[in-house]
PDB file of C-alpha atoms in Angstrom:
ATOM      1  CA  MET A1023     -49.735  85.850 129.168  1.00 75.00           C
ATOM      2  CA  PRO A1024     -47.889  85.220 125.665  1.00 86.00           C
ATOM      3  CA  GLU A1025     -45.321  87.327 124.212  1.00 91.00           C
ATOM      4  CA  VAL A1026     -46.856  89.677 121.382  1.00 92.00           C
ATOM      5  CA  TRP A1027     -44.314  91.411 118.571  1.00 93.00           C
ATOM      6  CA  ILE A1028     -45.486  94.731 117.527  1.00 92.00           C
ATOM      7  CA  ARG A1029     -44.091  95.831 114.393  1.00 91.00           C
ATOM      8  CA  LEU A1030     -44.966  97.520 111.207  1.00 88.00           C
ATOM      9  CA  SER A1031     -46.889  95.386 109.199  1.00 88.00           C
ATOM     10  CA  THR A1032     -44.729  94.296 105.430  1.00 89.00           C
ATOM     11  CA  ALA A1033     -47.631  97.078 103.459  1.00 88.00           C
ATOM     12  CA  ASP A1034     -46.354 100.329 106.057  1.00 87.00           C
ATOM     13  CA  ARG A1035     -42.440  98.860 105.902  1.00 87.00           C
ATOM     14  CA  ARG A1036     -42.867  99.561 101.897  1.00 90.00           C
ATOM     15  CA  ARG A1037     -44.932 102.538 102.510  1.00 87.00           C
ATOM     16  CA  ASN A1038     -41.825 103.000 104.282  1.00 86.00           C
ATOM     17  CA  TRP A1039     -38.681 102.715 101.815  1.00 88.00           C
ATOM     18  CA  PHE A1040     -41.092 104.605  99.499  1.00 91.00           C
ATOM     19  CA  TRP A1041     -40.850 107.848 101.406  1.00 86.00           C
ATOM     20  CA  THR A1042     -37.230 106.820 101.990  1.00 88.00           C
ATOM     21  CA  ALA A1043     -36.443 106.625  98.044  1.00 91.00           C
ATOM     22  CA  ALA A1044     -38.761 110.053  97.875  1.00 90.00           C
ATOM     23  CA  LEU A1045     -36.547 111.759 100.371  1.00 86.00           C
ATOM     24  CA  THR A1046     -33.127 110.678  98.376  1.00 88.00           C
ATOM     25  CA  LEU A1047     -34.568 111.475  94.910  1.00 90.00           C
ATOM     26  CA  VAL A1048     -35.840 114.850  96.690  1.00 88.00           C
ATOM     27  CA  CYS A1049     -31.970 115.740  98.462  1.00 85.00           C
ATOM     28  CA  ALA A1050     -30.456 114.438  94.889  1.00 86.00           C
ATOM     29  CA  GLY A1051     -32.539 117.065  93.129  1.00 87.00           C
ATOM     30  CA  THR A1052     -31.308 119.356  95.617  1.00 84.00           C
ATOM     31  CA  THR A1053     -27.904 118.481  94.987  1.00 81.00           C
ATOM     32  CA  VAL A1054     -27.456 118.507  91.912  1.00 82.00           C
ATOM     33  CA  ALA A1055     -29.298 121.612  91.193  1.00 83.00           C
ATOM     34  CA  VAL A1056     -26.851 123.088  93.627  1.00 80.00           C
ATOM     35  CA  SER A1057     -23.725 122.198  92.278  1.00 77.00           C
ATOM     36  CA  LEU A1058     -25.176 124.132  88.954  1.00 79.00           C
ATOM     37  CA  VAL A1059     -26.015 126.952  89.938  1.00 80.00           C
ATOM     38  CA  GLU A1060     -23.116 127.481  92.424  1.00 73.00           C
ATOM     39  CA  PRO A1061     -19.177 128.751  91.966  1.00 72.00           C
ATOM     40  CA  GLU A1062     -17.351 125.370  91.727  1.00 73.00           C
ATOM     41  CA  ALA A1063     -15.890 126.459  95.594  1.00 69.00           C
ATOM     42  CA  ASP A1064     -19.170 126.345  96.680  1.00 71.00           C
ATOM     43  CA  HIS A1065     -20.840 124.038  95.391  1.00 72.00           C
ATOM     44  CA  TRP A1066     -18.853 120.782  97.310  1.00 76.00           C
ATOM     45  CA  ARG A1067     -19.991 122.459 100.893  1.00 79.00           C
ATOM     46  CA  TRP A1068     -23.539 122.845  99.538  1.00 76.00           C
ATOM     47  CA  ALA A1069     -23.074 118.876  98.527  1.00 78.00           C
ATOM     48  CA  GLY A1070     -21.865 118.018 101.694  1.00 83.00           C
ATOM     49  CA  GLY A1071     -24.157 119.438 103.507  1.00 84.00           C
ATOM     50  CA  CYS A1072     -26.916 117.520 101.946  1.00 82.00           C
ATOM     51  CA  ALA A1073     -25.743 114.684 101.433  1.00 85.00           C
ATOM     52  CA  ILE A1074     -25.603 114.310 105.587  1.00 90.00           C
ATOM     53  CA  VAL A1075     -28.981 115.313 106.063  1.00 87.00           C
ATOM     54  CA  TRP A1076     -29.720 112.629 103.408  1.00 87.00           C
ATOM     55  CA  LEU A1077     -27.777 110.496 105.623  1.00 90.00           C
ATOM     56  CA  ALA A1078     -29.557 111.583 108.601  1.00 90.00           C
ATOM     57  CA  ALA A1079     -33.068 111.407 107.596  1.00 86.00           C
ATOM     58  CA  VAL A1080     -32.515 107.725 105.788  1.00 88.00           C
ATOM     59  CA  VAL A1081     -31.197 106.499 109.553  1.00 89.00           C
ATOM     60  CA  TYR A1082     -33.742 107.962 111.262  1.00 86.00           C
ATOM     61  CA  THR A1083     -36.869 106.351 108.313  1.00 85.00           C
ATOM     62  CA  ILE A1084     -34.986 102.616 108.585  1.00 85.00           C
ATOM     63  CA  ASN A1085     -34.558 102.808 111.927  1.00 86.00           C
ATOM     64  CA  ARG A1086     -38.371 103.912 112.494  1.00 84.00           C
ATOM     65  CA  GLY A1087     -39.409 101.159 109.979  1.00 85.00           C
ATOM     66  CA  TYR A1088     -37.556  98.789 111.219  1.00 88.00           C
ATOM     67  CA  GLY A1089     -38.389  98.854 115.169  1.00 90.00           C
ATOM     68  CA  ARG A1090     -40.339  96.494 117.339  1.00 94.00           C
ATOM     69  CA  THR A1091     -41.697  95.718 120.360  1.00 95.00           C
ATOM     70  CA  LEU A1092     -41.851  92.747 122.747  1.00 95.00           C
ATOM     71  CA  LEU A1093     -44.219  92.456 125.178  1.00 95.00           C
ATOM     72  CA  THR A1094     -44.030  90.221 128.314  1.00 93.00           C
ATOM     73  CA  ALA A1095     -46.026  89.157 131.149  1.00 91.00           C
ATOM     74  CA  GLN A1096     -42.731  91.204 132.671  1.00 92.00           C
ATOM     75  CA  GLY A1097     -42.336  94.561 130.706  1.00 93.00           C
ATOM     76  CA  MET A1098     -41.952  95.830 127.501  1.00 95.00           C
ATOM     77  CA  ALA A1099     -38.277  95.376 125.119  1.00 95.00           C
ATOM     78  CA  PHE A1100     -38.007  98.099 122.404  1.00 94.00           C
ATOM     79  CA  ARG A1101     -35.309  96.896 119.789  1.00 93.00           C
ATOM     80  CA  THR A1102     -34.177  98.914 116.998  1.00 90.00           C
ATOM     81  CA  PHE A1103     -30.757  98.418 115.059  1.00 86.00           C
ATOM     82  CA  PHE A1104     -29.295 101.126 116.886  1.00 87.00           C
ATOM     83  CA  SER A1105     -30.344  99.978 120.562  1.00 88.00           C
ATOM     84  CA  ARG A1106     -32.140  97.615 122.887  1.00 93.00           C
ATOM     85  CA  ARG A1107     -34.058  98.229 125.796  1.00 93.00           C
ATOM     86  CA  ARG A1108     -36.307  96.985 128.729  1.00 94.00           C
ATOM     87  CA  LEU A1109     -38.883  98.136 130.606  1.00 93.00           C
ATOM     88  CA  PRO A1110     -40.283  96.786 133.612  1.00 94.00           C
ATOM     89  CA  TRP A1111     -44.837  97.255 133.753  1.00 93.00           C
ATOM     90  CA  VAL A1112     -44.178  98.925 136.915  1.00 93.00           C
ATOM     91  CA  GLU A1113     -42.080 101.681 135.642  1.00 94.00           C
ATOM     92  CA  ILE A1114     -44.595 102.251 132.886  1.00 93.00           C
ATOM     93  CA  VAL A1115     -47.566 105.278 134.152  1.00 93.00           C
ATOM     94  CA  ARG A1116     -49.098 104.839 130.952  1.00 93.00           C
ATOM     95  CA  VAL A1117     -49.005 105.014 126.878  1.00 94.00           C
ATOM     96  CA  GLU A1118     -50.674 107.572 125.098  1.00 93.00           C
ATOM     97  CA  ARG A1119     -51.119 107.800 121.430  1.00 92.00           C
ATOM     98  CA  ARG A1120     -49.580 111.579 120.191  1.00 91.00           C
ATOM     99  CA  SER A1121     -49.673 113.386 116.861  1.00 89.00           C
ATOM    100  CA  HIS A1122     -47.843 115.513 114.970  1.00 87.00           C
ATOM    101  CA  THR A1123     -48.517 117.553 112.790  1.00 88.00           C
ATOM    102  CA  ALA A1124     -46.023 119.140 110.052  1.00 83.00           C
ATOM    103  CA  ARG A1125     -46.506 120.622 106.507  1.00 81.00           C
ATOM    104  CA  SER A1126     -46.276 117.614 104.560  1.00 75.00           C
ATOM    105  CA  GLY A1127     -49.231 115.798 106.727  1.00 80.00           C
ATOM    106  CA  GLU A1128     -49.652 113.924 110.044  1.00 86.00           C
ATOM    107  CA  TRP A1129     -48.866 111.350 111.499  1.00 85.00           C
ATOM    108  CA  TRP A1130     -49.703 109.875 115.693  1.00 90.00           C
ATOM    109  CA  TYR A1131     -47.673 107.398 117.177  1.00 91.00           C
ATOM    110  CA  LEU A1132     -47.481 105.983 121.255  1.00 93.00           C
ATOM    111  CA  ARG A1133     -45.446 106.836 124.144  1.00 94.00           C
ATOM    112  CA  VAL A1134     -45.069 105.216 127.143  1.00 95.00           C
ATOM    113  CA  VAL A1135     -44.778 107.654 130.204  1.00 94.00           C
ATOM    114  CA  ARG A1136     -42.273 106.441 133.064  1.00 94.00           C
ATOM    115  CA  VAL A1137     -42.513 106.692 136.544  1.00 93.00           C
ATOM    116  CA  ARG A1138     -39.445 108.771 136.358  1.00 91.00           C
ATOM    117  CA  GLY A1139     -37.657 109.464 133.341  1.00 87.00           C
ATOM    118  CA  ARG A1140     -38.520 110.984 130.056  1.00 91.00           C
ATOM    119  CA  ASP A1141     -41.326 109.021 127.790  1.00 92.00           C
ATOM    120  CA  LEU A1142     -40.128 107.020 125.439  1.00 92.00           C
ATOM    121  CA  ALA A1143     -41.623 106.199 121.629  1.00 91.00           C
ATOM    122  CA  VAL A1144     -42.571 102.246 120.983  1.00 93.00           C
ATOM    123  CA  PRO A1145     -41.004 101.168 118.114  1.00 93.00           C
ATOM    124  CA  GLY A1146     -43.032  99.646 115.817  1.00 90.00           C
ATOM    125  CA  ALA A1147     -46.220 101.732 116.486  1.00 90.00           C
ATOM    126  CA  PHE A1148     -46.990 105.069 113.836  1.00 86.00           C
ATOM    127  CA  THR A1149     -49.601 105.204 111.194  1.00 87.00           C
ATOM    128  CA  SER A1150     -49.949 108.381 108.880  1.00 84.00           C
ATOM    129  CA  ARG A1151     -53.462 107.389 108.161  1.00 85.00           C
ATOM    130  CA  ARG A1152     -56.418 108.943 110.746  1.00 83.00           C
ATOM    131  CA  TYR A1153     -58.406 105.818 111.352  1.00 85.00           C
ATOM    132  CA  ASP A1154     -56.077 103.255 111.447  1.00 87.00           C
ATOM    133  CA  ARG A1155     -57.022  99.433 112.622  1.00 92.00           C
ATOM    134  CA  ASP A1156     -54.147  98.329 112.916  1.00 92.00           C
ATOM    135  CA  PHE A1157     -52.169 101.661 114.766  1.00 91.00           C
ATOM    136  CA  GLU A1158     -55.730 101.491 117.864  1.00 93.00           C
ATOM    137  CA  ARG A1159     -54.671  97.409 118.107  1.00 94.00           C
ATOM    138  CA  LYS A1160     -51.285  97.902 118.920  1.00 94.00           C
ATOM    139  CA  LEU A1161     -52.522 100.765 121.831  1.00 94.00           C
ATOM    140  CA  ALA A1162     -55.089  98.596 123.176  1.00 94.00           C
ATOM    141  CA  LEU A1163     -52.936  95.490 123.156  1.00 94.00           C
ATOM    142  CA  ILE A1164     -50.411  97.777 125.432  1.00 95.00           C
ATOM    143  CA  GLU A1165     -52.940  98.745 127.514  1.00 94.00           C
ATOM    144  CA  ASP A1166     -54.612  95.749 128.377  1.00 94.00           C
ATOM    145  CA  TYR A1167     -50.926  94.254 129.223  1.00 94.00           C
ATOM    146  CA  LEU A1168     -50.151  97.277 131.385  1.00 94.00           C
ATOM    147  CA  ARG A1169     -54.105  96.744 132.845  1.00 93.00           C
ATOM    148  CA  ARG A1170     -53.003  93.348 133.672  1.00 92.00           C
ATOM    149  CA  ALA A1171     -49.404  93.927 134.883  1.00 90.00           C
ATOM    150  CA  ALA A1172     -51.136  96.189 137.476  1.00 87.00           C
ATOM    151  CA  ALA A1173     -54.121  94.318 138.574  1.00 87.00           C
ATOM    152  CA  GLY A1174     -51.673  91.548 139.098  1.00 79.00           C
ATOM    153  CA  GLU A1175     -48.485  92.720 141.185  1.00 60.00           C
ATOM    154  CA  GLU A1176     -48.846  93.938 144.695  1.00 44.00           C
ATOM    155  CA  GLY A1177     -45.714  95.538 144.785  1.00 45.00           C
ATOM    156  CA  ASN A1178     -47.710  97.966 142.036  1.00 48.00           C
ATOM    157  CA  PRO A1179     -47.042 102.009 143.034  1.00 48.00           C
ATOM    158  CA  ARG A1180     -50.207 102.576 141.059  1.00 49.00           C
ATOM    159  CA  SER A1181     -52.164  99.943 142.896  1.00 47.00           C
ATOM    160  CA  ALA A1182     -51.096 101.241 146.110  1.00 44.00           C
ATOM    161  CA  PRO A1183     -53.591 103.641 147.621  1.00 42.00           C
ATOM    162  CA  ARG A1184     -52.323 107.055 147.307  1.00 40.00           C
ATOM    163  CA  HIS A1185     -52.600 109.826 150.263  1.00 38.00           C
TER     164      HIS A1185
END
């Protein structure tokens, strides 16, 4: 099986930058509004709190936007700005499409369900569009690699008969 990268398209990364900029404007507006309303002693506390929330949100959106996954015959390699992780196919039970709903909208992402341990998000595989062909293609590709790996390994615990 050839190695394949799963990542956001250029248009999706641009959309991610747009929302990062929108978040920056909201946090900057909140900081200015609070500093004008609050007394001098308290407005630095509010500004610092807004800055911390903004920084955490920006780091999250940039990390999410530039995360990617490499599919190989041996397994999956997750890459983000802050982490690198390899996961062999024998440790993966299935890949699930999950959704998250908030006041601002809904988005979908992929999670890898492991034999042991917590589920892991697949970097480079999320969307906010209800019927996104690219997202569905990524899910089908990962499931195809998982299916091929399960069929080709004798020592795979998923292929052993269960009693």
